[in-house]
Short mmCIF file of C-alpha atoms and ligand atoms in Angstrom, two decimals:
data_model
loop_
_atom_site.label_atom_id
_atom_site.label_comp_id
_atom_site.label_asym_id
_atom_site.label_seq_id
_atom_site.Cartn_x
_atom_site.Cartn_y
_atom_site.Cartn_z
CA MET J 1 -162.36 198.18 -155.16
CA LEU J 2 -158.96 197.46 -156.56
CA LEU J 3 -157.22 200.35 -158.30
CA THR J 4 -159.29 203.07 -156.70
CA ASN J 5 -157.04 204.15 -153.86
CA MET J 6 -154.84 206.44 -155.89
CA LYS J 7 -152.92 207.70 -152.85
CA LYS J 8 -150.90 204.56 -152.26
CA PRO J 9 -147.52 204.42 -154.00
CA ILE J 10 -147.67 202.41 -157.20
CA LEU J 11 -145.61 199.24 -157.46
CA ILE J 12 -144.96 197.25 -160.62
CA SER J 13 -142.94 194.23 -161.64
CA GLY J 14 -142.95 191.48 -164.23
CA ILE J 15 -141.25 188.22 -165.06
CA GLN J 16 -140.69 186.72 -168.50
CA PRO J 17 -142.55 183.52 -169.39
CA THR J 18 -139.44 181.69 -170.55
CA GLY J 19 -139.29 178.59 -168.36
CA ARG J 20 -139.95 177.28 -164.89
CA LEU J 21 -139.27 179.59 -161.95
CA HIS J 22 -136.29 178.73 -159.78
CA LEU J 23 -135.52 179.53 -156.18
CA GLY J 24 -133.55 182.63 -157.24
CA ASN J 25 -136.64 184.03 -159.01
CA TYR J 26 -138.66 183.23 -155.92
CA LEU J 27 -136.34 184.62 -153.25
CA GLY J 28 -135.22 187.58 -155.36
CA ALA J 29 -138.65 188.52 -156.72
CA LEU J 30 -141.87 186.50 -156.39
CA LYS J 31 -141.83 185.99 -152.60
CA ASN J 32 -141.36 189.71 -152.23
CA PHE J 33 -144.19 190.46 -154.70
CA VAL J 34 -146.56 188.54 -152.43
CA GLU J 35 -145.33 190.15 -149.22
CA LEU J 36 -145.52 193.64 -150.72
CA GLN J 37 -149.01 192.96 -152.06
CA ASN J 38 -150.15 191.72 -148.65
CA SER J 39 -148.58 194.66 -146.78
CA GLY J 40 -151.44 196.76 -148.15
CA LYS J 41 -149.04 199.68 -148.58
CA TYR J 42 -149.00 199.71 -152.37
CA GLN J 43 -151.23 199.72 -155.36
CA CYS J 44 -149.75 196.69 -157.12
CA TYR J 45 -149.38 195.66 -160.74
CA PHE J 46 -147.73 192.37 -161.69
CA PHE J 47 -147.45 191.22 -165.24
CA VAL J 48 -146.28 188.42 -167.48
CA ALA J 49 -143.60 189.97 -169.73
CA ASP J 50 -144.48 188.05 -172.89
CA TYR J 51 -143.11 190.67 -175.30
CA HIS J 52 -139.72 190.62 -173.56
CA SER J 53 -139.67 186.83 -173.79
CA LEU J 54 -139.74 186.97 -177.62
CA THR J 55 -136.11 188.12 -177.60
CA GLU J 56 -134.98 184.57 -176.79
CA ASP J 57 -135.53 181.62 -179.16
CA PHE J 58 -139.01 180.27 -178.62
CA ASP J 59 -141.55 177.82 -179.94
CA PRO J 60 -144.89 179.50 -180.74
CA ASN J 61 -146.68 176.27 -179.84
CA GLN J 62 -145.36 176.55 -176.31
CA LYS J 63 -145.69 180.27 -175.67
CA SER J 64 -149.30 180.30 -174.45
CA GLU J 65 -148.53 177.38 -172.15
CA GLN J 66 -145.56 179.29 -170.72
CA ILE J 67 -147.75 182.35 -170.15
CA LEU J 68 -150.39 180.34 -168.31
CA ASN J 69 -147.72 178.45 -166.37
CA LEU J 70 -146.25 181.71 -165.03
CA THR J 71 -149.75 183.00 -164.24
CA ALA J 72 -150.31 179.82 -162.22
CA ASP J 73 -146.99 180.42 -160.43
CA TYR J 74 -148.11 183.93 -159.53
CA LEU J 75 -151.42 182.76 -158.12
CA ALA J 76 -150.09 179.64 -156.38
CA ALA J 77 -147.44 181.76 -154.66
CA GLY J 78 -150.14 184.09 -153.32
CA LEU J 79 -150.70 186.92 -155.78
CA ASP J 80 -154.37 187.72 -155.64
CA PRO J 81 -156.40 189.36 -158.42
CA LYS J 82 -158.58 190.96 -155.75
CA LYS J 83 -155.57 192.82 -154.40
CA SER J 84 -153.33 193.32 -157.45
CA ALA J 85 -153.77 193.85 -161.16
CA ILE J 86 -152.28 190.71 -162.74
CA PHE J 87 -151.92 191.20 -166.47
CA LEU J 88 -150.34 190.25 -169.76
CA GLN J 89 -147.87 192.79 -171.13
CA SER J 90 -148.94 192.38 -174.77
CA ARG J 91 -152.54 193.21 -173.86
CA VAL J 92 -151.45 196.77 -173.10
CA PRO J 93 -150.15 198.03 -176.46
CA GLN J 94 -149.44 201.48 -174.97
CA SER J 95 -146.31 199.96 -173.48
CA THR J 96 -144.81 199.32 -176.91
CA GLU J 97 -145.98 202.75 -178.10
CA LEU J 98 -144.17 204.36 -175.19
CA ALA J 99 -141.10 202.20 -175.83
CA TRP J 100 -140.87 203.76 -179.29
CA ILE J 101 -141.15 207.28 -177.87
CA LEU J 102 -138.55 206.56 -175.19
CA GLY J 103 -136.31 204.93 -177.79
CA ALA J 104 -136.04 208.31 -179.46
CA ILE J 105 -134.38 209.77 -176.34
CA THR J 106 -132.24 206.74 -175.47
CA PRO J 107 -128.55 207.03 -176.33
CA PHE J 108 -127.43 204.07 -178.44
CA GLY J 109 -124.26 203.69 -176.38
CA GLU J 110 -126.12 203.20 -173.09
CA LEU J 111 -127.88 200.11 -174.43
CA GLY J 112 -124.65 198.62 -175.71
CA ARG J 113 -123.20 198.86 -172.20
CA MET J 114 -125.98 196.81 -170.58
CA THR J 115 -124.57 193.71 -168.89
CA GLN J 116 -127.61 191.60 -169.72
CA PHE J 117 -127.34 192.53 -173.41
CA LYS J 118 -123.67 191.58 -173.44
CA ASP J 119 -124.31 188.30 -171.60
CA LYS J 120 -127.30 187.29 -173.71
CA SER J 121 -125.78 188.26 -177.03
CA GLY J 122 -122.74 186.20 -176.06
CA ALA J 123 -124.93 183.24 -175.07
CA GLN J 124 -127.23 183.30 -178.14
CA LYS J 125 -124.77 184.19 -180.90
CA GLU J 126 -127.11 182.93 -183.64
CA ASN J 127 -129.88 185.25 -182.50
CA VAL J 128 -128.51 188.66 -181.49
CA ASN J 129 -131.74 190.47 -182.35
CA VAL J 130 -132.64 194.15 -182.05
CA GLY J 131 -135.20 193.31 -179.35
CA LEU J 132 -132.42 192.04 -177.12
CA PHE J 133 -130.74 195.42 -177.54
CA THR J 134 -133.83 197.59 -176.95
CA TYR J 135 -135.13 195.31 -174.16
CA PRO J 136 -134.38 197.87 -171.39
CA VAL J 137 -136.34 200.59 -173.24
CA LEU J 138 -139.48 198.44 -173.24
CA MET J 139 -138.84 197.70 -169.58
CA ALA J 140 -138.60 201.44 -168.85
CA ALA J 141 -141.90 201.92 -170.71
CA ASP J 142 -143.54 199.18 -168.58
CA ILE J 143 -142.57 201.09 -165.47
CA LEU J 144 -143.09 204.71 -166.53
CA LEU J 145 -146.49 204.08 -168.09
CA TYR J 146 -147.97 203.36 -164.65
CA ASP J 147 -146.15 206.10 -162.68
CA ALA J 148 -144.64 203.33 -160.58
CA GLY J 149 -142.49 204.57 -157.70
CA VAL J 150 -141.39 201.12 -156.56
CA VAL J 151 -140.12 198.16 -158.58
CA PRO J 152 -139.23 194.91 -156.78
CA VAL J 153 -136.62 192.94 -158.76
CA GLY J 154 -133.45 190.92 -158.33
CA GLU J 155 -130.02 192.53 -158.51
CA ASP J 156 -129.47 191.69 -162.20
CA GLN J 157 -132.22 194.16 -163.15
CA LEU J 158 -130.74 197.19 -161.36
CA GLN J 159 -128.93 198.49 -164.42
CA HIS J 160 -132.19 198.42 -166.38
CA LEU J 161 -133.97 200.30 -163.61
CA GLU J 162 -131.27 202.93 -163.62
CA LEU J 163 -131.96 203.48 -167.32
CA ALA J 164 -135.68 203.90 -166.56
CA ARG J 165 -134.77 206.62 -164.05
CA THR J 166 -132.44 208.31 -166.51
CA LEU J 167 -135.09 208.30 -169.24
CA ALA J 168 -137.73 209.68 -166.83
CA ARG J 169 -135.41 212.55 -165.90
CA LYS J 170 -134.48 213.24 -169.49
CA PHE J 171 -138.07 213.24 -170.72
CA ASN J 172 -139.21 215.43 -167.81
CA SER J 173 -136.53 218.02 -168.42
CA LYS J 174 -137.13 218.09 -172.18
CA PHE J 175 -140.93 218.00 -172.24
CA GLY J 176 -142.12 218.90 -168.72
CA GLN J 177 -142.88 216.85 -165.61
CA THR J 178 -144.50 213.62 -166.82
CA PHE J 179 -142.82 210.59 -165.25
CA VAL J 180 -141.97 209.37 -161.76
CA GLU J 181 -138.40 208.24 -161.03
CA SER J 182 -138.85 204.78 -159.60
CA LYS J 183 -136.79 202.99 -156.98
CA ALA J 184 -135.75 199.36 -156.95
CA LEU J 185 -136.69 197.19 -154.02
CA LEU J 186 -134.30 194.33 -153.35
CA THR J 187 -134.75 191.37 -151.02
CA ALA J 188 -132.17 189.93 -148.60
CA THR J 189 -131.23 187.47 -151.38
CA PRO J 190 -131.05 189.64 -154.50
CA ARG J 191 -128.57 187.26 -156.15
CA LEU J 192 -128.96 183.64 -155.23
CA MET J 193 -126.13 181.51 -156.52
CA SER J 194 -126.26 178.29 -158.52
CA LEU J 195 -126.31 174.94 -156.71
CA ASP J 196 -123.60 173.53 -158.94
CA ASP J 197 -121.37 176.60 -158.99
CA PRO J 198 -121.55 179.18 -156.20
CA THR J 199 -119.64 181.72 -158.29
CA LYS J 200 -122.53 181.91 -160.81
CA LYS J 201 -126.02 183.28 -160.34
CA MET J 202 -128.84 180.71 -160.33
CA SER J 203 -130.34 181.23 -163.77
CA LYS J 204 -132.89 179.60 -166.06
CA SER J 205 -130.23 179.56 -168.77
CA SER J 206 -128.23 177.08 -166.68
CA PRO J 207 -130.88 174.61 -165.43
CA ALA J 208 -128.36 172.18 -163.89
CA GLY J 209 -127.78 174.58 -160.98
CA CYS J 210 -131.46 175.45 -160.46
CA LEU J 211 -133.89 174.31 -157.85
CA PHE J 212 -137.28 174.85 -159.49
CA ILE J 213 -140.03 175.85 -157.13
CA ASP J 214 -142.39 173.27 -158.64
CA ASP J 215 -139.83 170.44 -158.43
CA GLU J 216 -141.22 167.27 -156.86
CA PRO J 217 -139.91 166.37 -153.36
CA ALA J 218 -137.67 163.56 -154.65
CA GLU J 219 -136.07 165.95 -157.14
CA ILE J 220 -135.48 168.59 -154.46
CA GLU J 221 -133.81 166.01 -152.19
CA LYS J 222 -131.63 164.76 -155.05
CA LYS J 223 -130.53 168.25 -156.09
CA ILE J 224 -129.70 169.44 -152.59
CA LYS J 225 -127.78 166.24 -151.85
CA ALA J 226 -125.75 166.82 -155.01
CA ALA J 227 -125.22 170.57 -154.41
CA VAL J 228 -121.59 171.67 -154.38
CA THR J 229 -120.12 172.29 -150.92
CA ASP J 230 -116.87 173.86 -149.72
CA SER J 231 -113.82 172.33 -148.11
CA GLY J 232 -114.06 171.72 -144.37
CA SER J 233 -117.12 170.40 -142.60
CA GLU J 234 -118.40 173.27 -140.49
CA VAL J 235 -121.79 174.81 -141.30
CA LYS J 236 -120.74 178.45 -141.13
CA TYR J 237 -121.66 181.59 -143.06
CA ASP J 238 -118.52 182.87 -144.75
CA GLU J 239 -119.04 184.27 -148.25
CA GLN J 240 -115.31 184.45 -148.98
CA ASN J 241 -114.20 180.99 -147.92
CA LYS J 242 -117.46 179.07 -147.92
CA PRO J 243 -119.54 180.49 -150.77
CA ALA J 244 -121.52 177.28 -151.38
CA ILE J 245 -122.51 176.69 -147.76
CA SER J 246 -123.26 180.41 -147.33
CA ASN J 247 -125.67 180.21 -150.28
CA LEU J 248 -127.41 177.16 -148.80
CA LEU J 249 -127.59 178.91 -145.42
CA MET J 250 -129.32 181.89 -147.04
CA ILE J 251 -131.90 179.54 -148.58
CA TYR J 252 -132.45 177.80 -145.26
CA GLY J 253 -132.84 181.12 -143.45
CA GLU J 254 -135.26 182.62 -145.96
CA LEU J 255 -137.52 179.56 -146.05
CA SER J 256 -137.47 178.70 -142.34
CA GLY J 257 -137.66 182.22 -140.94
CA LYS J 258 -134.63 181.41 -138.76
CA SER J 259 -131.58 183.66 -138.58
CA VAL J 260 -128.30 182.41 -140.00
CA GLY J 261 -126.86 182.42 -136.45
CA GLU J 262 -129.63 180.12 -135.22
CA ILE J 263 -129.08 177.72 -138.08
CA GLU J 264 -125.31 177.64 -137.53
CA LYS J 265 -125.95 176.81 -133.89
CA LYS J 266 -128.44 174.07 -134.76
CA PHE J 267 -125.86 172.36 -136.98
CA SER J 268 -122.80 173.03 -134.91
CA GLY J 269 -120.56 169.93 -134.99
CA LYS J 270 -122.99 168.09 -137.28
CA GLY J 271 -121.47 168.33 -140.76
CA TYR J 272 -122.78 169.07 -144.23
CA ALA J 273 -124.79 165.87 -144.83
CA GLU J 274 -127.12 166.45 -141.90
CA PHE J 275 -127.49 170.13 -142.77
CA LYS J 276 -128.39 169.28 -146.35
CA LYS J 277 -130.95 166.69 -145.26
CA SER J 278 -132.67 169.24 -143.05
CA LEU J 279 -132.48 171.90 -145.78
CA ALA J 280 -134.15 169.54 -148.28
CA LYS J 281 -136.94 168.86 -145.78
CA THR J 282 -137.39 172.61 -145.24
CA VAL J 283 -137.63 173.29 -148.99
CA VAL J 284 -140.01 170.36 -149.61
CA GLU J 285 -142.33 171.48 -146.80
CA TYR J 286 -142.16 175.16 -147.68
CA PHE J 287 -143.37 174.56 -151.23
CA ALA J 288 -145.90 171.79 -150.42
CA ASP J 289 -148.88 174.12 -150.54
CA PHE J 290 -147.50 175.91 -153.61
CA ARG J 291 -147.18 172.59 -155.48
CA LYS J 292 -150.73 171.64 -154.56
CA GLN J 293 -152.17 174.98 -155.64
CA LYS J 294 -150.20 175.01 -158.86
CA THR J 295 -151.22 171.47 -159.82
CA SER J 296 -154.84 172.46 -159.41
CA LEU J 297 -154.54 175.85 -161.15
CA ILE J 298 -152.75 174.49 -164.19
CA LYS J 299 -155.79 172.31 -164.87
CA LYS J 300 -157.97 175.42 -165.08
CA PRO J 301 -156.70 177.44 -168.05
CA ALA J 302 -160.04 179.26 -168.29
CA THR J 303 -159.60 180.62 -164.76
CA LEU J 304 -156.04 181.72 -165.51
CA LYS J 305 -157.13 183.45 -168.71
CA LYS J 306 -159.92 185.19 -166.84
CA VAL J 307 -157.47 186.56 -164.28
CA LEU J 308 -155.26 187.95 -167.06
CA ARG J 309 -158.27 189.41 -168.87
CA LEU J 310 -159.46 191.21 -165.75
CA GLY J 311 -156.01 192.56 -164.85
CA SER J 312 -155.21 193.55 -168.41
CA GLY J 313 -158.41 195.57 -168.55
CA GLN J 314 -157.43 197.43 -165.39
CA ALA J 315 -153.89 198.11 -166.62
CA HIS J 316 -155.15 199.14 -170.04
CA ALA J 317 -157.47 201.77 -168.57
CA ILE J 318 -154.55 203.45 -166.74
CA ALA J 319 -152.20 203.12 -169.72
CA LYS J 320 -154.65 204.73 -172.15
CA LYS J 321 -154.84 207.90 -170.06
CA LYS J 322 -151.11 208.08 -169.56
CA ILE J 323 -150.21 207.68 -173.23
CA HIS J 324 -152.63 210.47 -174.04
CA GLU J 325 -150.80 212.74 -171.59
CA ILE J 326 -147.43 211.70 -173.06
CA LYS J 327 -148.47 212.27 -176.67
CA ASN J 328 -149.84 215.64 -175.69
CA LYS J 329 -146.52 216.61 -174.11
CA ILE J 330 -144.57 215.81 -177.26
CA GLY J 331 -146.99 217.52 -179.63
CA LEU J 332 -148.56 214.49 -181.26
CA LEU J 333 -152.15 215.36 -180.39
CA ILE J 334 -153.41 217.50 -183.19
P1 LIG V 401 -133.36 184.26 -165.13
O1 LIG V 401 -132.15 185.13 -164.97
O2 LIG V 401 -133.27 183.02 -164.36
O3 LIG V 401 -133.73 184.05 -166.57
P2 LIG V 401 -135.44 186.27 -165.04
O4 LIG V 401 -134.61 187.20 -165.85
O5 LIG V 401 -136.70 185.75 -165.66
O6 LIG V 401 -134.56 185.07 -164.50
O7 LIG V 401 -135.80 187.00 -163.69
C1 LIG V 401 -137.05 187.13 -163.06
C2 LIG V 401 -136.84 187.86 -161.74
O8 LIG V 401 -136.05 187.05 -160.85
C3 LIG V 401 -136.07 189.19 -161.88
O9 LIG V 401 -136.58 190.13 -160.94
C4 LIG V 401 -134.66 188.81 -161.54
O10 LIG V 401 -133.90 189.90 -161.07
C5 LIG V 401 -134.88 187.77 -160.45
N1 LIG V 401 -133.76 186.81 -160.38
C6 LIG V 401 -133.30 186.04 -161.39
N2 LIG V 401 -132.29 185.26 -160.99
C7 LIG V 401 -132.09 185.55 -159.67
C8 LIG V 401 -131.19 185.07 -158.67
N3 LIG V 401 -130.29 184.13 -158.94
N4 LIG V 401 -131.27 185.58 -157.43
C9 LIG V 401 -132.19 186.55 -157.14
N5 LIG V 401 -133.06 187.04 -158.03
C10 LIG V 401 -133.04 186.55 -159.28
N1 LIG V 402 -136.63 192.33 -167.35
C1 LIG V 402 -137.33 191.69 -166.28
C2 LIG V 402 -136.72 190.31 -166.02
O1 LIG V 402 -136.02 189.76 -166.83
C3 LIG V 402 -138.80 191.56 -166.60
C4 LIG V 402 -139.46 192.88 -166.75
C5 LIG V 402 -139.94 193.43 -167.91
C6 LIG V 402 -139.70 193.83 -165.72
N2 LIG V 402 -140.47 194.65 -167.66
C7 LIG V 402 -140.34 194.94 -166.33
C8 LIG V 402 -139.45 193.86 -164.35
C9 LIG V 402 -140.73 196.07 -165.59
C10 LIG V 402 -139.84 195.00 -163.62
C11 LIG V 402 -140.47 196.09 -164.24
O2 LIG V 402 -136.97 189.73 -165.02
#
């Protein structure tokens, strides 16, 4: 049965239900989630970070749809409730309890230095809320509550993971060994760049440069055709001088299983247009099964809810024990 093999290292990660997943989310996180799950080496927990998503402006009428949409992404990409606990963050209230406890040992200044806080508070000036500031503390709680040793994420989350490690160390030295110091696991593409500007990370907040993994074939072809390229005409990996083509080469390599060298050879003397046409075909074919699965899953909200209910129950059982241990350590159990 699922969470019974307690000897395997514990792995956890989550994504916010804020919008459609793009290729950066896939190549930096979700593809890896599936591979790590299927490696059989870890006891895996994957969740929908709905509480974190409240820190951005949102429409309550759309939130449940966004949650189910991300759950469908997880399943269509290959996450399997028989192998992993797939759950909803807000169904495990111990995470917010722990966030409060950890908040009491988090230096104010550390949170103010977080790049994501600075970026997001700059981007949403009308809504610089406290949740945006304490976001990394809740993220640390998500990780520490499950004794997770491994956390697969994209590069932009590394600073948050470092805080989780710092808080684990600090708590352990103050109150006795309680938490595991987790390690980040990055993919070969931890920071995929935008299609319309290779100096910026592909991000949901800038949809014009995103290739969404549930985009229809015609849309994929249109976006890749329009993607920015560099001067010259040679298909060559060169991050310094050819950042746009290098980014497209990374995508091609990751989705075709070919090495960058092989792809360069294949397109030697052929120019950008032919390369882009082949890349579009590769992307369309790669996600064909995903699109089919997702279209079918999205029509079955009851199935999606059942998956979250099952996983949340599993996560909750672990979290309840851990919060008891934590409260005991800090003298709250009277
Ligand atoms: P976004 O920045 O687009 O809003 P999220 O913050 O929801 O994305 O990120 C979900 C996961 O995808 C995280 O693990 C994050 O590090 C990863 N990720 C986001 N953008 C990229 C990217 N451009 N390249 C690689 N990984 C990314
Ligand atoms: N902050 C992560 C993101 O934006 C989502 C997240 C919340 C997370 N809690 C986590 C990721 C715990 C890994 C572990 O993508």
